[in-house]
mmCIF file of C-alpha atoms (C1' of nucleotides) in Angstrom:
data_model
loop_
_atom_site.group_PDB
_atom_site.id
_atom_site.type_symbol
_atom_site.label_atom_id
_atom_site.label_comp_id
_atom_site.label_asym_id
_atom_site.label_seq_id
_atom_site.Cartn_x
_atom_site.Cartn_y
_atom_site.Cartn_z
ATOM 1 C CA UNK A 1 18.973 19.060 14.359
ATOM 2 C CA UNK A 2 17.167 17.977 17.351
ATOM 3 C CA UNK A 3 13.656 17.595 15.016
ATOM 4 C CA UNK A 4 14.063 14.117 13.412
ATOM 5 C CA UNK A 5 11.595 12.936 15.466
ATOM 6 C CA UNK A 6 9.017 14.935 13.516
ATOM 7 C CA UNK A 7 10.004 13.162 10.265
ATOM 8 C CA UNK A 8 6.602 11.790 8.766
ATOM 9 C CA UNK A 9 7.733 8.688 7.408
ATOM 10 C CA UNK A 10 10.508 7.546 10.664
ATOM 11 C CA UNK A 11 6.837 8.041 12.294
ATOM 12 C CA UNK A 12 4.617 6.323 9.883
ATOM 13 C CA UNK A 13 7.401 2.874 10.212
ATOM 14 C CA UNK A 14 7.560 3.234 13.863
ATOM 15 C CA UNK A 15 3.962 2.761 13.654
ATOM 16 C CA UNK A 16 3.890 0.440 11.431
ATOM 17 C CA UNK A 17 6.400 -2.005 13.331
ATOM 18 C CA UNK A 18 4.018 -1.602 16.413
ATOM 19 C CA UNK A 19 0.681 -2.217 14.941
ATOM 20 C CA UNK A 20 2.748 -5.432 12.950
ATOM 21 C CA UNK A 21 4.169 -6.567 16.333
ATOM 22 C CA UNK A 22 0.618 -6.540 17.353
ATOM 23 C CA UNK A 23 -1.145 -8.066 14.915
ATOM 24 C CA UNK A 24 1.510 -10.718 14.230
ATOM 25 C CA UNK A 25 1.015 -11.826 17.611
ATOM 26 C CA UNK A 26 -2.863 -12.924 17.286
ATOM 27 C CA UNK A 27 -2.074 -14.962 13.852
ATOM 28 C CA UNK A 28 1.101 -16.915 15.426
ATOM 29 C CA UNK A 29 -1.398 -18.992 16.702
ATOM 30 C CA UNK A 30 -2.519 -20.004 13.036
ATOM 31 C CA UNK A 31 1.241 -20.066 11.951
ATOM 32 C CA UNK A 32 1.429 -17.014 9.628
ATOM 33 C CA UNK A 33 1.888 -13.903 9.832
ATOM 34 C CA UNK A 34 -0.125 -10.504 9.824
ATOM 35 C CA UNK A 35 1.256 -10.146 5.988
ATOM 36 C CA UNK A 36 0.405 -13.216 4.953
ATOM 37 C CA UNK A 37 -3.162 -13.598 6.907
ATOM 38 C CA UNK A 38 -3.685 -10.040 4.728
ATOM 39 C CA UNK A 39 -3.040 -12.272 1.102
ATOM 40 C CA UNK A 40 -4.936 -15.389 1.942
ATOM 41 C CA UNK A 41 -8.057 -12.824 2.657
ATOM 42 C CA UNK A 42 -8.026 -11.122 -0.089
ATOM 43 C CA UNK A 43 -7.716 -13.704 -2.373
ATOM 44 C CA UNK A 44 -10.787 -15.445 0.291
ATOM 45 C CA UNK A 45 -12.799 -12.350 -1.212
ATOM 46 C CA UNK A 46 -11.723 -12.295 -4.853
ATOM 47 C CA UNK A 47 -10.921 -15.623 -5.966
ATOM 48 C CA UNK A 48 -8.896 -15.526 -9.283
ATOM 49 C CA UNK A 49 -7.265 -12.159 -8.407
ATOM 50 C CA UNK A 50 -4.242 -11.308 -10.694
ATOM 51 C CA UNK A 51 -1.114 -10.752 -8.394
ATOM 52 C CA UNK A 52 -0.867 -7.315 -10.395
ATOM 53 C CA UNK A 53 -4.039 -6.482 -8.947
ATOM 54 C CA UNK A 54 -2.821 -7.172 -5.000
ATOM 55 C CA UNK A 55 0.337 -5.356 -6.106
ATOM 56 C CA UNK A 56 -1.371 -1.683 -6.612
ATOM 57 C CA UNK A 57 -4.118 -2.610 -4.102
ATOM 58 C CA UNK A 58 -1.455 -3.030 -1.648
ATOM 59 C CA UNK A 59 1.015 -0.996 -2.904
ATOM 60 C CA UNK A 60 4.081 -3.575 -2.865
ATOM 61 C CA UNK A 61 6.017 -3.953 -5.388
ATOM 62 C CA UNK A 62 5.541 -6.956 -8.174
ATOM 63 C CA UNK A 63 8.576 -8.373 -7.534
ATOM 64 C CA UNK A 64 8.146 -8.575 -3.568
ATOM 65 C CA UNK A 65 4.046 -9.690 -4.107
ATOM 66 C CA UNK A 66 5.556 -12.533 -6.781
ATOM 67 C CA UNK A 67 7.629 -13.757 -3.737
ATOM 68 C CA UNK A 68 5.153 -13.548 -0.950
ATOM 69 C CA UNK A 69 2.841 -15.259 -3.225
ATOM 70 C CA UNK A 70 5.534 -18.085 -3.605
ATOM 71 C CA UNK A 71 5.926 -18.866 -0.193
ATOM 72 C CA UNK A 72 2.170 -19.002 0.330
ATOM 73 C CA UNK A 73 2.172 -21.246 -2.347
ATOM 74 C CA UNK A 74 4.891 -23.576 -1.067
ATOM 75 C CA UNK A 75 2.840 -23.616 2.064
ATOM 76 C CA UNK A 76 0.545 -25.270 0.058
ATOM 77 C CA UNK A 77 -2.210 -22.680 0.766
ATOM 78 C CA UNK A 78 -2.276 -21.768 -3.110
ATOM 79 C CA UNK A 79 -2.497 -23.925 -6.352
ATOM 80 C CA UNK A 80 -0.394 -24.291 -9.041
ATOM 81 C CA UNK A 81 -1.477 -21.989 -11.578
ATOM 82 C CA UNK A 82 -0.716 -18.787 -9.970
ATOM 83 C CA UNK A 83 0.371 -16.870 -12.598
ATOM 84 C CA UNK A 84 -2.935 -16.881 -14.078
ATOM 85 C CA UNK A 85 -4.872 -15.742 -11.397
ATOM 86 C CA UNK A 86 -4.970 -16.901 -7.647
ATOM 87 C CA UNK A 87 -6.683 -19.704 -5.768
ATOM 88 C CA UNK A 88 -6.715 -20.850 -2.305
ATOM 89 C CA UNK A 89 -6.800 -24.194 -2.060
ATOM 90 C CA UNK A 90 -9.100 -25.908 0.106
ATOM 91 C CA UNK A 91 -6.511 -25.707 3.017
ATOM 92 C CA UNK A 92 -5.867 -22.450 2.667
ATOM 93 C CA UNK A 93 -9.425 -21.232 2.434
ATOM 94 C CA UNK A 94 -10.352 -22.540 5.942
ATOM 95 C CA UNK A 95 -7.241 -20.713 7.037
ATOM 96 C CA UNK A 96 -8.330 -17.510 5.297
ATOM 97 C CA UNK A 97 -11.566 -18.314 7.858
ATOM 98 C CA UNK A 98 -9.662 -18.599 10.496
ATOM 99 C CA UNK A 99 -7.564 -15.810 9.840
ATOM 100 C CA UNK A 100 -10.565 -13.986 9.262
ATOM 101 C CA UNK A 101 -12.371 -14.658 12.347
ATOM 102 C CA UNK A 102 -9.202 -13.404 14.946
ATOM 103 C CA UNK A 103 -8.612 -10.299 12.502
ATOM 104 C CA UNK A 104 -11.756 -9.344 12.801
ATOM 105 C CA UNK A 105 -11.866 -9.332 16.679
ATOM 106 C CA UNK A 106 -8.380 -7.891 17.183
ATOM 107 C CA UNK A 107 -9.395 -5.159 14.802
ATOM 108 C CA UNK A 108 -12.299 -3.731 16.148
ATOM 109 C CA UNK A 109 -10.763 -3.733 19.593
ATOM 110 C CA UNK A 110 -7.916 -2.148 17.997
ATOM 111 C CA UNK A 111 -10.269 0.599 16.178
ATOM 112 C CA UNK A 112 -11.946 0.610 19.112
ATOM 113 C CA UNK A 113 -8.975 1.289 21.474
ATOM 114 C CA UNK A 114 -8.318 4.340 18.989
ATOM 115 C CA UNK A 115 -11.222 5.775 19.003
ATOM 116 C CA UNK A 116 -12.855 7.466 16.333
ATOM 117 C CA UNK A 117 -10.913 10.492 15.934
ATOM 118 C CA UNK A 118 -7.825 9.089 15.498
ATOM 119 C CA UNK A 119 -9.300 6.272 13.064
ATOM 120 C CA UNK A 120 -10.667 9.093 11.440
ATOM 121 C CA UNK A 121 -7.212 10.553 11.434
ATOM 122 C CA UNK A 122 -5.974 7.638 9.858
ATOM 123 C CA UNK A 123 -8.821 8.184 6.846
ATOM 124 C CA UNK A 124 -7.371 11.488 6.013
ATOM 125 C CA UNK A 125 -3.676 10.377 6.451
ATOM 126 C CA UNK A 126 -4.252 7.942 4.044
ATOM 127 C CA UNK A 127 -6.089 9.916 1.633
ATOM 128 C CA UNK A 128 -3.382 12.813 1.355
ATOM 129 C CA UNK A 129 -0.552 10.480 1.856
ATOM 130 C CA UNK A 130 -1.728 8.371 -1.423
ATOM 131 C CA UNK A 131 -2.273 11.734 -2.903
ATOM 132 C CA UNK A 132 1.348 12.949 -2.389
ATOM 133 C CA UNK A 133 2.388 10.227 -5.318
ATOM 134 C CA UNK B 1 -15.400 -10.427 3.900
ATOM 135 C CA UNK B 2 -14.743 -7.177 2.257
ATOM 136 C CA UNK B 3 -14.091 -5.550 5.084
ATOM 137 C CA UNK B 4 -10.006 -6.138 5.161
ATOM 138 C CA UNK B 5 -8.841 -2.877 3.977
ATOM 139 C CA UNK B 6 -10.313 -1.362 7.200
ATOM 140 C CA UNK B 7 -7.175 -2.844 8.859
ATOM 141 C CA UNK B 8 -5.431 -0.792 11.313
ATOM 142 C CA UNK B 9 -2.342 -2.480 10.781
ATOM 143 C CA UNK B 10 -2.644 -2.863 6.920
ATOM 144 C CA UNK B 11 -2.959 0.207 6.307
ATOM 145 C CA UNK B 12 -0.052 1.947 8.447
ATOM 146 C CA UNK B 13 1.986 -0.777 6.587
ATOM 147 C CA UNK B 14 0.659 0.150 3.284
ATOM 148 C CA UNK B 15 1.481 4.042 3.919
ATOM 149 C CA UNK B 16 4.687 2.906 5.423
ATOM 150 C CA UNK B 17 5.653 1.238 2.469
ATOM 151 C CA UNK B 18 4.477 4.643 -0.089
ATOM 152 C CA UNK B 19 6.344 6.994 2.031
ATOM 153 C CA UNK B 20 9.374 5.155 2.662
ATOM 154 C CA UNK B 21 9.422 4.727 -1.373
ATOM 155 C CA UNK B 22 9.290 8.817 -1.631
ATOM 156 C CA UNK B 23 12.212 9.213 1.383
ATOM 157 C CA UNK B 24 14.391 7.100 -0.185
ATOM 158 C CA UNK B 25 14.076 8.843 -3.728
ATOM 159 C CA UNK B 26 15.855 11.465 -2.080
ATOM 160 C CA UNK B 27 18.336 9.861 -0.175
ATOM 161 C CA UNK B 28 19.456 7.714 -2.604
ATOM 162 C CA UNK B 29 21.603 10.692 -4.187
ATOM 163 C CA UNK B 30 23.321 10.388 -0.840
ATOM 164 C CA UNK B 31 23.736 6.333 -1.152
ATOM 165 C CA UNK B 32 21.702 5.652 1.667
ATOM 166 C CA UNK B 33 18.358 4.454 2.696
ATOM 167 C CA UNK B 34 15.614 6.162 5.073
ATOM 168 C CA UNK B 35 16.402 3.880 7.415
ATOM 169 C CA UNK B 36 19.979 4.271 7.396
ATOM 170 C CA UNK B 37 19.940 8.330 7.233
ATOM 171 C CA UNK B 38 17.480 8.194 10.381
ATOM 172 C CA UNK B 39 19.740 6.468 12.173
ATOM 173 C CA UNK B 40 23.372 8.641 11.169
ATOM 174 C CA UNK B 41 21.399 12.013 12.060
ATOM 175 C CA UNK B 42 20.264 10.212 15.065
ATOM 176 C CA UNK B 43 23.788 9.991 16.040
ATOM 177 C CA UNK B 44 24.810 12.836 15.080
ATOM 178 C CA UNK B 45 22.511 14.609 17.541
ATOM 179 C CA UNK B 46 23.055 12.211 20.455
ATOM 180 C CA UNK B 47 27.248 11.542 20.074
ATOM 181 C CA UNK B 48 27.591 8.612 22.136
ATOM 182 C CA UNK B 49 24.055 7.005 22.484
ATOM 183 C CA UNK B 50 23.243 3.110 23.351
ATOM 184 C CA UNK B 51 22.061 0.731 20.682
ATOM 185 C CA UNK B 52 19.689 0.034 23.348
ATOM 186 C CA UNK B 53 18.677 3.697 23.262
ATOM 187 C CA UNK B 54 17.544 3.802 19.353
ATOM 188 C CA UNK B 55 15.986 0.211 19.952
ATOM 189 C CA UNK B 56 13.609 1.635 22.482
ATOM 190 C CA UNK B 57 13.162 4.754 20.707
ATOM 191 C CA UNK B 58 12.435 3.927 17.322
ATOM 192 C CA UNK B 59 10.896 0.516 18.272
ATOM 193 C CA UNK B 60 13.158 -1.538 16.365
ATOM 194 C CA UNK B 61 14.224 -5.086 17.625
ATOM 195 C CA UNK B 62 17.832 -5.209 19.140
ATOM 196 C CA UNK B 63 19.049 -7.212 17.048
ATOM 197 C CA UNK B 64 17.535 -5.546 13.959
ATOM 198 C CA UNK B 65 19.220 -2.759 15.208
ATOM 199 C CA UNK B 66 22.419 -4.329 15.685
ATOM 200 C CA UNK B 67 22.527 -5.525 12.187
ATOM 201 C CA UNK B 68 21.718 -2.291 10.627
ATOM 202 C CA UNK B 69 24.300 -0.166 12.223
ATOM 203 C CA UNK B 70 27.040 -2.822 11.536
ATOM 204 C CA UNK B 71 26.445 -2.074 7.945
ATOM 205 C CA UNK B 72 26.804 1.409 8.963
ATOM 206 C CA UNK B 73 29.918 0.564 10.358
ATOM 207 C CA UNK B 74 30.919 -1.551 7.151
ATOM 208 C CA UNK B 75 30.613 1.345 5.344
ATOM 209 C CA UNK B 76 32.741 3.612 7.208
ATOM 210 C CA UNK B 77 30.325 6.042 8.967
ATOM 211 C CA UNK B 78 30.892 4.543 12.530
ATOM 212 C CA UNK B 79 33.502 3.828 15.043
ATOM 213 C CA UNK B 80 34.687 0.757 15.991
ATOM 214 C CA UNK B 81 33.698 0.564 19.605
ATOM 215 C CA UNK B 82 29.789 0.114 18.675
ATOM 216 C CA UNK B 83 29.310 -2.031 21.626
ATOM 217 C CA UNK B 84 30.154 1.178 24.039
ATOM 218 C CA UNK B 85 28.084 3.800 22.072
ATOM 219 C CA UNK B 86 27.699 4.915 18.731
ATOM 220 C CA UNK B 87 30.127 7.818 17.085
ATOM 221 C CA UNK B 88 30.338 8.847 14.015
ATOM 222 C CA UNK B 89 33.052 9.263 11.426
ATOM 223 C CA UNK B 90 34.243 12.209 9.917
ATOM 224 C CA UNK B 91 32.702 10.774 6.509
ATOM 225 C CA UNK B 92 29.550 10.015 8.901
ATOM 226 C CA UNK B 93 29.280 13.167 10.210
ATOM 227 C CA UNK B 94 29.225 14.730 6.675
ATOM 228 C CA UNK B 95 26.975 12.222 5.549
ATOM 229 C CA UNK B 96 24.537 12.938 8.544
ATOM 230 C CA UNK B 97 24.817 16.771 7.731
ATOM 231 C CA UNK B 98 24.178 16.183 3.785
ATOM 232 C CA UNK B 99 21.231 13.935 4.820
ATOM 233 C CA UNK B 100 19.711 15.904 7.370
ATOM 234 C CA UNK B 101 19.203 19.374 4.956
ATOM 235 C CA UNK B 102 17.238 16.577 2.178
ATOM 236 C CA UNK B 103 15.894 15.762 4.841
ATOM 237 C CA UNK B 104 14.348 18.885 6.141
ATOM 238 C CA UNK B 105 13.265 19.861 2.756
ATOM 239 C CA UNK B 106 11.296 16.897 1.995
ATOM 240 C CA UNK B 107 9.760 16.330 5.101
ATOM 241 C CA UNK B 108 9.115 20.060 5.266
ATOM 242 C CA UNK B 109 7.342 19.538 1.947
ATOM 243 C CA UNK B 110 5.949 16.897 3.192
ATOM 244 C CA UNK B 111 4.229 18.123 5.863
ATOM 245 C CA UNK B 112 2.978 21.383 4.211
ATOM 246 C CA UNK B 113 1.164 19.075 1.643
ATOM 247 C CA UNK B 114 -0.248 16.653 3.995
ATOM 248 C CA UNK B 115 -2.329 20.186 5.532
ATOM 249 C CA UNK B 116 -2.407 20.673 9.811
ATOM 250 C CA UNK B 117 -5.071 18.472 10.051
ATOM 251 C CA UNK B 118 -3.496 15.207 8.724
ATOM 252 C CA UNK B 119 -0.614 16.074 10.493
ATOM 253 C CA UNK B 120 -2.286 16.453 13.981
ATOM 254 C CA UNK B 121 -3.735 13.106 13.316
ATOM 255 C CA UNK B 122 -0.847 11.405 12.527
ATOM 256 C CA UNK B 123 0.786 12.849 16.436
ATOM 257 C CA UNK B 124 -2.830 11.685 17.915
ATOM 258 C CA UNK B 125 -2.481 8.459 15.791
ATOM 259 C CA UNK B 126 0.482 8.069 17.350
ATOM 260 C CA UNK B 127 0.541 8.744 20.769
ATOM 261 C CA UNK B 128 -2.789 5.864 21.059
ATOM 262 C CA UNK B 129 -0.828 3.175 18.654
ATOM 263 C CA UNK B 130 1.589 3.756 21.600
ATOM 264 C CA UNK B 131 -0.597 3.494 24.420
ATOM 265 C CA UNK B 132 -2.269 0.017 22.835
ATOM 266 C CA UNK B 133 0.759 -1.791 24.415
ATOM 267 C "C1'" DT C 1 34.906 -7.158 46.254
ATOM 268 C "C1'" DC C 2 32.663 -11.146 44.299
ATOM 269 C "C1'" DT C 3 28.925 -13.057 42.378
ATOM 270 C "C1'" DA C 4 24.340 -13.703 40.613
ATOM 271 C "C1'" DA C 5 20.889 -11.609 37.970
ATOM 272 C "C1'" DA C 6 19.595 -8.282 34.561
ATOM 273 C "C1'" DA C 7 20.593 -5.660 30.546
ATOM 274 C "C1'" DA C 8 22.957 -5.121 26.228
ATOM 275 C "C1'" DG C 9 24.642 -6.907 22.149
ATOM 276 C "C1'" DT C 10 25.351 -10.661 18.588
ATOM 277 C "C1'" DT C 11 24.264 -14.519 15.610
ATOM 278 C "C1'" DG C 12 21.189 -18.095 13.318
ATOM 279 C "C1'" DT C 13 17.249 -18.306 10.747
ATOM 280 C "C1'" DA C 14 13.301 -16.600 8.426
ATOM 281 C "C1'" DT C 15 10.071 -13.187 6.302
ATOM 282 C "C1'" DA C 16 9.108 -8.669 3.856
ATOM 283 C "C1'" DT C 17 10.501 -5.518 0.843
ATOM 284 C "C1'" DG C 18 12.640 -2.785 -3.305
ATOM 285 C "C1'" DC C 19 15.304 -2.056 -7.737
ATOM 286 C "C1'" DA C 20 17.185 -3.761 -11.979
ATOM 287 C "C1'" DA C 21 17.270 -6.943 -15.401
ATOM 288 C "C1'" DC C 22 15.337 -10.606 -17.477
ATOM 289 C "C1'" DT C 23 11.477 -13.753 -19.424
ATOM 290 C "C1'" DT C 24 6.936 -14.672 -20.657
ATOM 291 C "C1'" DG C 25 2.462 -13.629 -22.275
ATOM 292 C "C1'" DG C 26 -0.931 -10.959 -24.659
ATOM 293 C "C1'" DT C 27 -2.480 -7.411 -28.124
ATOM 294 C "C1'" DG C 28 -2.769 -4.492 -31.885
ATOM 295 C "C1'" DA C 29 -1.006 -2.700 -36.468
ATOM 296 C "C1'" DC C 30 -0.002 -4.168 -40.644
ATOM 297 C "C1'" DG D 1 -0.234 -14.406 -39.350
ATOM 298 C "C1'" DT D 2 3.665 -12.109 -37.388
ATOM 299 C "C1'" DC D 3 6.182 -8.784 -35.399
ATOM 300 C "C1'" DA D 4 6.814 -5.246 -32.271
ATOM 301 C "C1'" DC D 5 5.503 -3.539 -28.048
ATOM 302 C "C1'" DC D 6 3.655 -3.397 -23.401
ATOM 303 C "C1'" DA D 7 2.095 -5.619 -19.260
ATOM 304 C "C1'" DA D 8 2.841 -9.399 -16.042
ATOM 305 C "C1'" DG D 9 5.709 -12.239 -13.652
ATOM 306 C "C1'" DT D 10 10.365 -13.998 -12.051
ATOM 307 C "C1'" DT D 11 15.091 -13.902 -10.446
ATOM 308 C "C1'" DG D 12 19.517 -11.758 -8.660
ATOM 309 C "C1'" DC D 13 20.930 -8.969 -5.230
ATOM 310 C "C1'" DA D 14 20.530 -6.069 -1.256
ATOM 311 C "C1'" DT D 15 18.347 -3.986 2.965
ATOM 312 C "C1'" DA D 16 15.071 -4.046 7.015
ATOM 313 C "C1'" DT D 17 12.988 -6.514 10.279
ATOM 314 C "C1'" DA D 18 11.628 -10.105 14.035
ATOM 315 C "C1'" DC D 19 12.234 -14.099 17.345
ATOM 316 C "C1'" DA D 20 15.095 -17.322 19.785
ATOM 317 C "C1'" DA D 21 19.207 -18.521 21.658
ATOM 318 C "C1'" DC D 22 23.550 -17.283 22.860
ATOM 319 C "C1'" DT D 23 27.569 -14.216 24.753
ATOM 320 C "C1'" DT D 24 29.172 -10.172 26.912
ATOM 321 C "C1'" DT D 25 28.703 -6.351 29.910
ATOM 322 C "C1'" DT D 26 26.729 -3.962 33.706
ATOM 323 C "C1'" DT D 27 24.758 -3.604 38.071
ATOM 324 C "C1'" DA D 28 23.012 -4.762 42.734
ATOM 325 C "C1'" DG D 29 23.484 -7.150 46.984
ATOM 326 C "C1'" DA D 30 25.714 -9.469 50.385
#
DNA sequence: TCTAAAAAGTTGTATATGCAACTTGGTGAC
DNA sequence: GTCACCAAGTTGCATATACAACTTTTTAGA
């Protein structure tokens, strides 16, 4: 019973906590973190965006993305009317830009520090992993 | 801006999230979580072992970990002397046994649908997500 | 052996997440 | 139009996780 450390998904959160560790670090500095930074840019790139739409893009589940959403919102980095689609509010779209700007470099150092074989490997991971459902 | 679902970090969390759902599909005829069955066969292997150990090794926070295995604990699967290394129950032990065959099915499954190749990527994946820190 | 520093563990506080059950909103059949 | 249904969103409850600050335990030196 010595093999649990070949268990797919104990590897996939492992990684996961890392990468978050890492990331989070870089958007302390604007006050949010890596989860949040990822919800104020894609509602940056599609203003109006229904949270049911985030939920399957992301895969998180409604009731987790309604609450997310919430505390973005109490931030005051959302308006009002947020069950009819989402909007930054002016605040929150420069921090969407800001956010933007340090994801950007820590990615590509990050994607570069991987190299493209295992990015690649991370294509095809995701592919047959969303396949699996 | 459309470029945020080339995150690193994103997606391992996304594919975290989708194959933590699947894992705990099956261990939920057993009551317990992914997270929680990871850590009883854990101890079941290693009788004895540190909370510091598991921190280190499954890159969990100390005092994440510390939380989790007191609700092990609350439920009966542990000892009482978690402070001086972990044992299990009798009613752990079984557990840990009844969770690790699942276990071994699914992830078996698992891996056989994911193909070689994915697989290899994920251990390549992980061993430079390791050596970013 | 005693003590000071380091390591291990816990607790306060907060976010991220899921499931179940509920409410609200929209849509189509009639 | 309205009613019945389905999709969207929220809330109750629980787990998983991190950081900071604290307490306890261990360990190294003198």
């Amino acid at each position: 019973m010595t093999d649990i450390d070949r268990c797919i998904a104990g590897r996939m959160r492992m990684l996961s906590r890392v990468v978050t560790g890492l990331y989070n670090e870089t958007f302390a500095e604007e006050g949010v973190t890596l989860a949040q930074a990822t919800l104020l840019m894609y509602m940056f790139v599609v203003p109006g965006v229904r949270q049911s739409v985030l939920s399957k893009q992301l895969m998180i589940e409604k009731s987790a993305m309604s609450r997310d959403l919430q505390l973005l919102q109490r931030n005051g980095w959302l308006t009002d009317s947020i069950r009819k689609g989402l909007f930054l509010t002016d605040e929150g779209q420069a921090l969407a830009k800001r956010c933007h700007k340090r994801w950007k470099a820590l990615n590509g150092a990050v994607r570069e520090q991987l190299g493209t074989d295992a990015v690649d490997g991370l294509d095809l991971l995701t592919e047959r992993i969303l396949a699996l459902r």
